[in-house]
Tab-separated table of C-alpha atoms and ligand atoms in Angstrom:
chain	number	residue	atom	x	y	z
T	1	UNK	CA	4.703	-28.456	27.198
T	2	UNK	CA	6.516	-25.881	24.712
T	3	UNK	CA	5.390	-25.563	21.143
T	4	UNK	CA	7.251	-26.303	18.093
T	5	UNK	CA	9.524	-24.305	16.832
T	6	UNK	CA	8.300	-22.509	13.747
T	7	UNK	CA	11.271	-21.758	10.884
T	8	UNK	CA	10.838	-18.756	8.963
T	9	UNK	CA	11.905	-17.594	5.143
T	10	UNK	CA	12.096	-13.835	4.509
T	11	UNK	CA	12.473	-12.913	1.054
T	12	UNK	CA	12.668	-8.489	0.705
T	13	UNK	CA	14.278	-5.860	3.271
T	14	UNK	CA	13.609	-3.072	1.246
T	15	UNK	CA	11.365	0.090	2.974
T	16	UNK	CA	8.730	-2.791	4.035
T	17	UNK	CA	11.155	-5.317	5.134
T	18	UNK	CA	13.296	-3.445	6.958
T	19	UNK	CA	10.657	-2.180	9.042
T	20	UNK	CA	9.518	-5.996	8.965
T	21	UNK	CA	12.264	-7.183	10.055
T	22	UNK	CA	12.656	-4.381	13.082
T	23	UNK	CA	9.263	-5.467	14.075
T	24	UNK	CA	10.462	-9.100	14.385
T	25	UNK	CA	13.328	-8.777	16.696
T	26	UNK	CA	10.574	-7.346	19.194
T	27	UNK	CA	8.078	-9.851	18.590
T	28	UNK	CA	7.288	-12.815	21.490
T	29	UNK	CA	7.425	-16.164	20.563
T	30	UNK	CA	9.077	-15.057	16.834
T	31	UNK	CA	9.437	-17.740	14.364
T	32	UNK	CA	13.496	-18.880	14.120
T	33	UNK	CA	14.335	-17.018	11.464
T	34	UNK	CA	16.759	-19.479	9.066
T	35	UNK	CA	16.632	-17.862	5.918
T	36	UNK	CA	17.119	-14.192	4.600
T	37	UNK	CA	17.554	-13.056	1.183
T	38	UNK	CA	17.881	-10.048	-0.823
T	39	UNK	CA	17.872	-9.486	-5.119
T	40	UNK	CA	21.241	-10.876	-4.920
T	41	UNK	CA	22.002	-12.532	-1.571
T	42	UNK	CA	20.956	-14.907	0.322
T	43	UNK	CA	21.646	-15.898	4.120
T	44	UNK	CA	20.828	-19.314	5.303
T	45	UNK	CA	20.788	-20.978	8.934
T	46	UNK	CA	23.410	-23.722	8.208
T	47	UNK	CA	21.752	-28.028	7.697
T	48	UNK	CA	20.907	-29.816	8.911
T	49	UNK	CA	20.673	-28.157	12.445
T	50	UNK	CA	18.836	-24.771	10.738
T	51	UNK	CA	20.784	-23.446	13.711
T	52	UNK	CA	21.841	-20.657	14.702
T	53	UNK	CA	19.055	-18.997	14.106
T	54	UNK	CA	19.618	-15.628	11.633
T	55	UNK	CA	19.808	-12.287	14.256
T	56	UNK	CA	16.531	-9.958	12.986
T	57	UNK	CA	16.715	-6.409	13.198
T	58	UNK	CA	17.963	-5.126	9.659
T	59	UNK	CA	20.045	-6.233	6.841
T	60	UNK	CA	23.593	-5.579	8.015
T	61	UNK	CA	22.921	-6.880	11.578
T	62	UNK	CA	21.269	-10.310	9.902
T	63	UNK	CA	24.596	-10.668	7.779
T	64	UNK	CA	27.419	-9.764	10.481
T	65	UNK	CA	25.357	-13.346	12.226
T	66	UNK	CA	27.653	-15.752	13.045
T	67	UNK	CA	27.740	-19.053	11.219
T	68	UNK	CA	25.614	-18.545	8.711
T	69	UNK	CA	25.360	-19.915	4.790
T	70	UNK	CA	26.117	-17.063	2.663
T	71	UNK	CA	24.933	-17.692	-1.450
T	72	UNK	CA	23.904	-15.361	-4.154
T	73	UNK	CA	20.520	-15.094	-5.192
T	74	UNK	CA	18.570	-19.078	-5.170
T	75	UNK	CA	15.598	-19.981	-7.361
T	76	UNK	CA	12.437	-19.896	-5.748
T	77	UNK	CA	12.268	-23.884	-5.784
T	78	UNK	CA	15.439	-23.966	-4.021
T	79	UNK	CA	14.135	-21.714	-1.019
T	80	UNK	CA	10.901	-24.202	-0.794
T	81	UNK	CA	13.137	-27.405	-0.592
T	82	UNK	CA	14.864	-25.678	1.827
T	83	UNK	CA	12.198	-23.948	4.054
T	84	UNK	CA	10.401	-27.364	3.561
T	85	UNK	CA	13.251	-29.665	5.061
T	86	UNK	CA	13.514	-27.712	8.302
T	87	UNK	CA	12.272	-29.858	11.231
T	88	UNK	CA	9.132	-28.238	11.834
T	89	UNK	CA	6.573	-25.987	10.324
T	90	UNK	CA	7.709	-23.297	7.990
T	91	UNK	CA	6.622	-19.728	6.750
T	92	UNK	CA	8.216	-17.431	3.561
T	93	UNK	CA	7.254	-14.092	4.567
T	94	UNK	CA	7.658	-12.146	0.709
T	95	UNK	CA	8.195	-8.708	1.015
T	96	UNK	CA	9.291	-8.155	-3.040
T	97	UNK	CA	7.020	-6.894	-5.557
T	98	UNK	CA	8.321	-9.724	-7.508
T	99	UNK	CA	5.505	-11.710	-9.974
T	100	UNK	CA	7.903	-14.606	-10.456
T	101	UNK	CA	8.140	-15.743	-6.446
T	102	UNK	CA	4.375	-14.663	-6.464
T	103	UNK	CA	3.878	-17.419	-9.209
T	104	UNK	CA	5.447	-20.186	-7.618
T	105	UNK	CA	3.397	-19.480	-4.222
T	106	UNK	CA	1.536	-23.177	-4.846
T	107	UNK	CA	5.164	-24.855	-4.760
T	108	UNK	CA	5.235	-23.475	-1.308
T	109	UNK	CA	2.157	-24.254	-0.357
T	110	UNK	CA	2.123	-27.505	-1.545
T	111	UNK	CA	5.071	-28.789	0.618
T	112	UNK	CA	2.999	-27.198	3.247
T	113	UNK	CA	5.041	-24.087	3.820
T	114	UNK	CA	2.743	-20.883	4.814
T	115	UNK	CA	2.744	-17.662	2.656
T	116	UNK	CA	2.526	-14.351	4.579
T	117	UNK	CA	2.858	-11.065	2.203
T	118	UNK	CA	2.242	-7.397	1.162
T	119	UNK	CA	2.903	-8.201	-2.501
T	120	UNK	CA	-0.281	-8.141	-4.702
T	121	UNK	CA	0.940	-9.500	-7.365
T	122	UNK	CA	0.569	-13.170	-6.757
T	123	UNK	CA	-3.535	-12.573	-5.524
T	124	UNK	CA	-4.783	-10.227	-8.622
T	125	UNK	CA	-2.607	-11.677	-11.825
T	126	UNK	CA	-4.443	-14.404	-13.930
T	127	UNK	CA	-7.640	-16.306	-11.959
T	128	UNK	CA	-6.297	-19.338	-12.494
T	129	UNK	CA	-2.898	-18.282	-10.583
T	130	UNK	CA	-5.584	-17.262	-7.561
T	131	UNK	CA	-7.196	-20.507	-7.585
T	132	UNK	CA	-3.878	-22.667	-7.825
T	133	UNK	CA	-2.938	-20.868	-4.500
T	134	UNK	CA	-6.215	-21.499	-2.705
T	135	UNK	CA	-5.935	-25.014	-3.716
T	136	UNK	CA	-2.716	-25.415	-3.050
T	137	UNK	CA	-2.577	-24.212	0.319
T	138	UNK	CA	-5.913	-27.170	1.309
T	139	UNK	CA	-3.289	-29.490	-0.273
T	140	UNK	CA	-0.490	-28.801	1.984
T	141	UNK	CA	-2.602	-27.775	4.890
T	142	UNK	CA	-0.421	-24.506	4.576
T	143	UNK	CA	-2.317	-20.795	5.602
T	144	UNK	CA	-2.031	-17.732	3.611
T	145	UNK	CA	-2.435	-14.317	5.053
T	146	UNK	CA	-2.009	-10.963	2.765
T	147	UNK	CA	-3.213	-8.372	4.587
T	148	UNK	CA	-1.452	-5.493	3.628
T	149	UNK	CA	-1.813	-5.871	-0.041
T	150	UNK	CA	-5.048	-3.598	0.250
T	151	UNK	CA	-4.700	-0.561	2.228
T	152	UNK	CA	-1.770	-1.711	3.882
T	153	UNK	CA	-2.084	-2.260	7.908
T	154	UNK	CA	-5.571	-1.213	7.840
T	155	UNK	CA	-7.769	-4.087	8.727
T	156	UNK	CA	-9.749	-4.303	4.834
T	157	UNK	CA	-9.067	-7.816	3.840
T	158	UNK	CA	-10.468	-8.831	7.600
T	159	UNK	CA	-13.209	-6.879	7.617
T	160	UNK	CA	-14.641	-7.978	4.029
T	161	UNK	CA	-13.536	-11.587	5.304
T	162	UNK	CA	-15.693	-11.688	8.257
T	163	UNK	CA	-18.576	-9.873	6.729
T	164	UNK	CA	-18.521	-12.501	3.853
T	165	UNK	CA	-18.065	-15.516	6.395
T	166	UNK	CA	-20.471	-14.016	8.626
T	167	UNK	CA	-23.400	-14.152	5.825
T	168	UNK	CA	-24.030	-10.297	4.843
T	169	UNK	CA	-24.365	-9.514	1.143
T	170	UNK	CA	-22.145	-6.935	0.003
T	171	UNK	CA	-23.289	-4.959	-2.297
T	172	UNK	CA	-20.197	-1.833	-3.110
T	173	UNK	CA	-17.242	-1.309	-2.073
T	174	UNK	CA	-15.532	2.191	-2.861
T	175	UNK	CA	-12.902	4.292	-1.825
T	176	UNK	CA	-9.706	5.917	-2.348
T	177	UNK	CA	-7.119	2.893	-2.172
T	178	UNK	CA	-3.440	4.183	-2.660
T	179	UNK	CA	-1.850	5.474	-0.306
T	180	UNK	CA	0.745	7.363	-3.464
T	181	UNK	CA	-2.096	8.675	-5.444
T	182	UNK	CA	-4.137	9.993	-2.210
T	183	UNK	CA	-1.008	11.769	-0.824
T	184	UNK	CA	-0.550	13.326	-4.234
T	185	UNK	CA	-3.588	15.028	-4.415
T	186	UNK	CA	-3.747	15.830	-1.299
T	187	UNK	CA	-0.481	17.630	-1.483
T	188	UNK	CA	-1.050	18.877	-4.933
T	189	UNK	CA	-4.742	19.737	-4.650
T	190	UNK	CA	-5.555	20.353	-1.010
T	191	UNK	CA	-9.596	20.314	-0.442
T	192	UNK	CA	-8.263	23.676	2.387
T	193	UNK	CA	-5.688	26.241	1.626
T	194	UNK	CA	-3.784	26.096	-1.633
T	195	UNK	CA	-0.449	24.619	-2.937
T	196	UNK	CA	1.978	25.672	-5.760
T	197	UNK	CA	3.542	22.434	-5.364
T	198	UNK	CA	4.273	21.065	-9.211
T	199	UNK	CA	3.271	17.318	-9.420
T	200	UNK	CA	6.059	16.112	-10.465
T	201	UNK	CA	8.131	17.256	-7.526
T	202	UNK	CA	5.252	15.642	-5.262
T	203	UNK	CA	5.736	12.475	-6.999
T	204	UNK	CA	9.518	12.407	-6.359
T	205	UNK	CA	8.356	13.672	-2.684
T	206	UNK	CA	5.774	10.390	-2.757
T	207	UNK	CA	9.344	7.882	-3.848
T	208	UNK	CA	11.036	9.559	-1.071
T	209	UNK	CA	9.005	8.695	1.759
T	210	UNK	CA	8.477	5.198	0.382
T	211	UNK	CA	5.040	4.987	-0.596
T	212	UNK	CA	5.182	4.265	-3.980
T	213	UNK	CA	5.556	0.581	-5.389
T	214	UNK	CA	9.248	-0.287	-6.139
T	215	UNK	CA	8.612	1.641	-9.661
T	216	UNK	CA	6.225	4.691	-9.071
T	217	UNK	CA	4.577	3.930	-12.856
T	218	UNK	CA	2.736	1.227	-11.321
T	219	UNK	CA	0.744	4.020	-9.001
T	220	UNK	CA	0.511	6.398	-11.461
T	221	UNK	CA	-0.821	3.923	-14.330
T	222	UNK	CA	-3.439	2.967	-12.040
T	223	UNK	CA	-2.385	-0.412	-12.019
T	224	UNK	CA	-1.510	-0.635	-8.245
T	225	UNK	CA	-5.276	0.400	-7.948
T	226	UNK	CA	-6.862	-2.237	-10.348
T	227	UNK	CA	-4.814	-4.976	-8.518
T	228	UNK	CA	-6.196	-3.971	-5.341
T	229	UNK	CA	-10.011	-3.995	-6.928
T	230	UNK	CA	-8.935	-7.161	-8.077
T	231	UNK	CA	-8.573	-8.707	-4.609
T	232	UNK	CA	-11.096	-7.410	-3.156
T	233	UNK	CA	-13.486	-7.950	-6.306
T	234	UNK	CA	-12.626	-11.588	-5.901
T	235	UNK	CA	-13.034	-11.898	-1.606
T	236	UNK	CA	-16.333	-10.907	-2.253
T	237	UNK	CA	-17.052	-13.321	-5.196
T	238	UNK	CA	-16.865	-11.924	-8.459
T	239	UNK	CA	-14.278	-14.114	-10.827
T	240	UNK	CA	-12.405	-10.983	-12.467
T	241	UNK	CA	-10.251	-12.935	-14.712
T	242	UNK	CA	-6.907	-9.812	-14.648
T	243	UNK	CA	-6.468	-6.759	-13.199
T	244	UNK	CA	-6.753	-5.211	-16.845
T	245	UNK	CA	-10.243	-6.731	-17.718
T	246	UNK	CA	-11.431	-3.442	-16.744
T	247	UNK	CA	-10.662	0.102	-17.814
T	248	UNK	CA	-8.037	1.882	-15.801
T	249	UNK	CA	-7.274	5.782	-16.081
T	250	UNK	CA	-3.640	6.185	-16.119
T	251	UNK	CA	-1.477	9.345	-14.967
T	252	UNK	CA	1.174	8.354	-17.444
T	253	UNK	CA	2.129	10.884	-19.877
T	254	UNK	CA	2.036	8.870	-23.319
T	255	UNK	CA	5.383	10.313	-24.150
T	256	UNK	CA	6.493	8.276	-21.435
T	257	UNK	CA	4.631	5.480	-20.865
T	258	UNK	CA	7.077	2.925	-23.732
T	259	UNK	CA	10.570	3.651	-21.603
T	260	UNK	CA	11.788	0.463	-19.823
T	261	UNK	CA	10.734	-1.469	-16.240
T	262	UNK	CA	14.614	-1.168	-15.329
T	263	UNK	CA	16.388	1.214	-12.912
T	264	UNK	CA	17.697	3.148	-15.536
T	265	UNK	CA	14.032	3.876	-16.630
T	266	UNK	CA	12.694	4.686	-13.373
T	267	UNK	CA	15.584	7.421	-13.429
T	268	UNK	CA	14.732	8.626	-16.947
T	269	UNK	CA	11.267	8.864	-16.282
T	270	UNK	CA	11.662	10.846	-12.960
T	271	UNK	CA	13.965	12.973	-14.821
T	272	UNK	CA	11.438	13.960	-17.849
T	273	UNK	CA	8.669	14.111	-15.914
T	274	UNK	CA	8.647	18.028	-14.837
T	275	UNK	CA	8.142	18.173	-18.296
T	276	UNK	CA	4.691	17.253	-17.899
T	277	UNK	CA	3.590	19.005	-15.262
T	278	UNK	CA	1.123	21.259	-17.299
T	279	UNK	CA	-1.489	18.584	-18.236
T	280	UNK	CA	-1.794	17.786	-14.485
T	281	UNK	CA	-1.817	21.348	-13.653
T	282	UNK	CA	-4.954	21.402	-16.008
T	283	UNK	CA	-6.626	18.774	-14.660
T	284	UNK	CA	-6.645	20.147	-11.370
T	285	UNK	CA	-7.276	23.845	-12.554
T	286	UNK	CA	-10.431	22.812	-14.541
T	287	UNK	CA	-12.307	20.758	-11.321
T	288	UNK	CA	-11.339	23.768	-8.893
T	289	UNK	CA	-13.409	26.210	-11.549
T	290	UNK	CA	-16.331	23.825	-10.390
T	291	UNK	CA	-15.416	24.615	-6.870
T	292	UNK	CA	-14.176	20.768	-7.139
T	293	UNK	CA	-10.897	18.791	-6.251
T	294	UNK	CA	-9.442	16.063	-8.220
T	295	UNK	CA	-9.276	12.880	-6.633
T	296	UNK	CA	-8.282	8.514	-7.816
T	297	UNK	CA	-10.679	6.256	-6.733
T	298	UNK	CA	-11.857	2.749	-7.178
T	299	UNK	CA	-15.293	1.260	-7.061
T	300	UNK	CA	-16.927	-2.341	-7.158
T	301	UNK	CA	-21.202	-2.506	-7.881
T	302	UNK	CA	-20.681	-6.632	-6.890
T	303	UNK	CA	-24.325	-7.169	-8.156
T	304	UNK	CA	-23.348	-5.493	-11.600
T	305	UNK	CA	-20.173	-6.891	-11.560
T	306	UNK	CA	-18.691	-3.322	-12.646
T	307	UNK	CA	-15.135	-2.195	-11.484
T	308	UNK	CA	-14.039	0.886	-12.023
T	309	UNK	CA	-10.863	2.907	-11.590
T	310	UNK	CA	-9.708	6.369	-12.308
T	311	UNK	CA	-10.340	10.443	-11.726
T	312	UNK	CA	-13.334	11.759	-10.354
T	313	UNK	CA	-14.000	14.966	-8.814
T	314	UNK	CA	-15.236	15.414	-5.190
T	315	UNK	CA	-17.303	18.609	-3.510
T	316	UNK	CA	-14.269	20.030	-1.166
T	317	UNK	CA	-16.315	19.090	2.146
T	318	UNK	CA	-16.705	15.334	1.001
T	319	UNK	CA	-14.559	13.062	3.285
T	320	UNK	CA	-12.767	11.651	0.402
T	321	UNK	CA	-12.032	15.229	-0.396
T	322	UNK	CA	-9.973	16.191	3.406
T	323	UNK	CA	-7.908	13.062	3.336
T	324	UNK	CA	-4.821	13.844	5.115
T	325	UNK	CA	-1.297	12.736	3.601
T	326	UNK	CA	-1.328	8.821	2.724
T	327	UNK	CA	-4.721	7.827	4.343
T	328	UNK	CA	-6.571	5.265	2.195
T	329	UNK	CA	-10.890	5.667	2.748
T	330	UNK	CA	-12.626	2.448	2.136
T	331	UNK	CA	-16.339	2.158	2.378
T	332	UNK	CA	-17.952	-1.319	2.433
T	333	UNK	CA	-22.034	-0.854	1.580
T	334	UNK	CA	-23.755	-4.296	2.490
T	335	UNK	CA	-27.200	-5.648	3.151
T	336	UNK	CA	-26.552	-5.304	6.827
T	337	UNK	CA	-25.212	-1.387	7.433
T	338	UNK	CA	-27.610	-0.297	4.930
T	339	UNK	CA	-27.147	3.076	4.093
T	340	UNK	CA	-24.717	3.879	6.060
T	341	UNK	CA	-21.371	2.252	5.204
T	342	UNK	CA	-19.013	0.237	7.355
T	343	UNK	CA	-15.713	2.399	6.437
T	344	UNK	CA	-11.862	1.579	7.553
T	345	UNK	CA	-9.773	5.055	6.735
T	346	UNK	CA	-5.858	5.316	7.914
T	347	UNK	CA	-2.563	5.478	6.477
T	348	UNK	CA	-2.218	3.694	3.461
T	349	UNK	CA	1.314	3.010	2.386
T	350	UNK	CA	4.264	3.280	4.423
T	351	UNK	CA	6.963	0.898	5.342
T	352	UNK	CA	5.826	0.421	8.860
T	353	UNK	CA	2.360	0.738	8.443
T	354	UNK	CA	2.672	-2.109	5.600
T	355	UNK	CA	5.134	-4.187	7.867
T	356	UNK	CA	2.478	-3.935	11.100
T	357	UNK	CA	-0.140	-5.770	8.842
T	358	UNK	CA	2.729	-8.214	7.865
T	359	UNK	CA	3.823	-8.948	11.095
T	360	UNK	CA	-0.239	-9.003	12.485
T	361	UNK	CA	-0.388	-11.828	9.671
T	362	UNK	CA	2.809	-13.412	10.992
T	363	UNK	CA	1.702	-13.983	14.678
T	364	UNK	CA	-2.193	-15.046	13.278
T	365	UNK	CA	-0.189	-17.590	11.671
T	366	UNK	CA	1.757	-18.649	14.066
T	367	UNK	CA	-0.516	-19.079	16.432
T	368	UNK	CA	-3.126	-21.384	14.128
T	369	UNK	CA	0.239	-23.493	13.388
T	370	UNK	CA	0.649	-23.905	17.061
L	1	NDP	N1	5.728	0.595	0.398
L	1	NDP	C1	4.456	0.528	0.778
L	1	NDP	O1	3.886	1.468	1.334
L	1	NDP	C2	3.681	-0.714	0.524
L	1	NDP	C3	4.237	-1.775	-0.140
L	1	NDP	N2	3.513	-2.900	-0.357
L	1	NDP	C4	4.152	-3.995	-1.056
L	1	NDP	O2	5.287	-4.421	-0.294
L	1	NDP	C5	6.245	-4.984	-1.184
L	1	NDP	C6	7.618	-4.376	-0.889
L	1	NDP	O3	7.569	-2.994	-1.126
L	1	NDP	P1	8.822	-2.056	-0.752
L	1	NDP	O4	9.485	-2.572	0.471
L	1	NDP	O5	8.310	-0.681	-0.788
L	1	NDP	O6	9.782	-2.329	-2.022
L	1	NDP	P2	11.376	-2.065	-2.108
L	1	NDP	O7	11.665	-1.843	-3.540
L	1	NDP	O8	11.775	-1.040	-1.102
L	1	NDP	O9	12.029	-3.463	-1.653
L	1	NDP	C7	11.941	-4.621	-2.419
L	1	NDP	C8	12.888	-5.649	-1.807
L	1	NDP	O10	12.687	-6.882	-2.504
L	1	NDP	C9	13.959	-7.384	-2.905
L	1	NDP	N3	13.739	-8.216	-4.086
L	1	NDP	C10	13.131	-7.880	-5.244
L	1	NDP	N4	13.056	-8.958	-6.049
L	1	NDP	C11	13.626	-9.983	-5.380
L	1	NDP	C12	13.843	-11.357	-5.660
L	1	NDP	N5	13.468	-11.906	-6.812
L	1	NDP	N6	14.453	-12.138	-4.733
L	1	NDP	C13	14.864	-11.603	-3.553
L	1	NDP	N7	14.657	-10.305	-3.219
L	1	NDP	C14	14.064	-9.509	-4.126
L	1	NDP	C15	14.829	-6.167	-3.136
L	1	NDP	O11	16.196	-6.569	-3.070
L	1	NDP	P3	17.437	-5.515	-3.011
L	1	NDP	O12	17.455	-5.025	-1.584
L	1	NDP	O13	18.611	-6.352	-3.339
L	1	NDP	O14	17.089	-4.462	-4.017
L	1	NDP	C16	14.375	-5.317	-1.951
L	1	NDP	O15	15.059	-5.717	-0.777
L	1	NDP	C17	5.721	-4.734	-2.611
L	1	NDP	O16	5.074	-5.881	-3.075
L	1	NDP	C18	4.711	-3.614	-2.407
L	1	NDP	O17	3.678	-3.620	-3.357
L	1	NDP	C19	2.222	-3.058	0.071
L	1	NDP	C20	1.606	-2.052	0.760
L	1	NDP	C21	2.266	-0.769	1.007
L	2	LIG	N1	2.241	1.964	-3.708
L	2	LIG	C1	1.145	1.549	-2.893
L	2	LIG	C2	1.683	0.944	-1.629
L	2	LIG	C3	0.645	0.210	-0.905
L	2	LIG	O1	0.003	-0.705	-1.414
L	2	LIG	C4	0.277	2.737	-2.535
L	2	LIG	O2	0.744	3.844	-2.744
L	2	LIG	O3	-0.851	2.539	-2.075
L	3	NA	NA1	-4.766	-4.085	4.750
């Protein structure tokens, strides 16, 4: 007997979803994909067949399809009513930073349509937003998988799953947990060697290669940080209410910090902030007179209930120290290892990186919907 056919929503095909989507043409067994939509458009397998299915591979490829519904941008609701009304099960893959789909997760889930996604938004906003998605998802029977919104591909959110379910205690987790901030020390501070690069130009080096979030302020604020610490804070049981009920050491120079979310602020700040590069220069002169580097990390004491998030500087033969390029370091200290952590350390950002722990999450799902 065959299985079902699964119907699939995918929502983003910027650096992640491209390589998302690229990964999807080669999977076996994919879900159909029916619907595919971008900030403005939107590309639907036609009703009531949902057939043909939407060609994966990229953008251009999906929208040359044959057949297909063409709109501008729909409201969330819209896409669940949709996804929801297909004749079998359904998944929205979200590869958008976007808080607003992130909120109305639950409406998915709800009408029993699975969530798979790299955006941490949704998972370490308010508590109560966290909850209503749990909750939701035993309501609808629906299955939510976010892998890659800690560390990417790299296996965190499993690992602290099954040490939970399995019954160890964990006691700290700590770590270096952006993949932007880690390759801009790295590059800018090397723990070997030495580099005149200015930090500014490594930042605009960092946008480049895609490893920032969709506006590099929320690496460099630390707020891409806290949100992780968030989620994990939570997975292993502490009830942190927001990502800012803790203090977070931003890399923001206060000049620049008011200038606006929008494109045209992104530019402005990238554009000002050579200006700037002194006070990082300083920071990274003064720990290398202790025979130091400079390095962002994150830490969770789960008994204390402390989270913490900023600068700290690291002997130059420490293994946070010699990370290489975007490679996240993770330690997880818990009743069972002991002394010795259990530690998961790779690439950390990255559009295929990201989209291999988004795709991972895909097949897990489709197979427990099978
Ligand atoms: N880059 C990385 O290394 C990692 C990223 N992530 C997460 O992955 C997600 C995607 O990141 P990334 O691909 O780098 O971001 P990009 O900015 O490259 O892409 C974002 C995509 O989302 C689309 N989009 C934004 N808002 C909406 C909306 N309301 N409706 C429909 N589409 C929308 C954009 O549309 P348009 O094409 O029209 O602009 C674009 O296609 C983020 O949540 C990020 O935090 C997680 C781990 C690592
Ligand atoms: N901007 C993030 C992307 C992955 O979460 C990072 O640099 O770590
Ligand atoms: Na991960």
């Amino acid at each position: 007997m065959s299985a079902s056919p699964i119907y699939l929503g995918v929502v983003g095909v910027g650096g992640v979803g491209t390589a998302f989507l690229s990964q999807l043409a080669r999977l076996p067994n994919a879900p159909k994909l029916v619907l595919l939509a971008r900030s403005s458009q939107t590309l639907l397998a036609p009703t009531p067949a949902y057939s043909p299915a939407i060609p994966a591979a990229d953008w251009a490829t999906a929208a040359a399809g044959p057949s297909l519904t063409k709109t501008g941008a729909l409201p969330a609701e819209e896409i669940a009513s949709y996804l929801a009304s297909a004749p079998g099960r359904a998944i929205l893959v979200d590869n958008t930073s976007d808080i607003n789909l992130a909120r109305q997760y639950p409406t998915f889930l709800k009408k029993g349509i699975s969530i798979v996604t790299p955006n941490k938004k949704g998972f370490s906003d308010d508590l109560s937003l966290w909850k209503d998605i749990f909750a939701s998802a035993a309501e609808g029977k629906a299955l939510v998988y976010h892998e890659s919104t800690v560390g990417a591909g790299l296996p965190v959110l499993s690992t602290l799953k099954d040490l939970v379910a399995t019954g160890d205690e964990v006691t700290r987790i700590e770590g270096v947990f952006s993949g932007t901030l880690s390759f801009l020390f790295n590059t800018f501070a090397p723990a070997s060697g030495s580099s005149d690069a200015k930090w500014s130009a490594v930042v605009a080096q960092a946008k480049e290669l895609g490893y920032t979030e969709p506006d590099p302020r929320d690496d460099l604020n630390g707020m891409d940080v806290a949100r992780k610490l968030t989620i994990l804070a939570r997975l292993a049981g502490l009830e942190v209410s927001s990502p800012d009920s803790f203090p977070i050491e931003s890399l923001i120079p206060s000049e620049l910090a008011s200038l606006p979310s929008s494109a045209d602020g992104i530019a402005e700040f990238m554009k000002r902030l050579p200006d700037f590069d002194a006070q990082m220069a300083s920071i990274k002169d003064t720990a290398e007179k202790e025979g130091k580097v400079v390095r962002y990390v994150g830490s969770i004491d789960v008994a204390a209930k402390n989270v913490k998030v900023g600068l700290q500087t690291f002997e130059k033969d420490s293994a946070i120290a010699g990370l290489k390029g975007s490679d996240n370091i993770i330690s997880f200290y818990t009743k069972r290892y002991g002394a010795n952590p259990l530690i998961v350390q790779g690439a950390g950002a990255g559009g295929d990186v990201t989209a291999m722990g988004v795709s991972a999450d895909l097949i897990k799902v489709v197979q427990r919907l099978q």
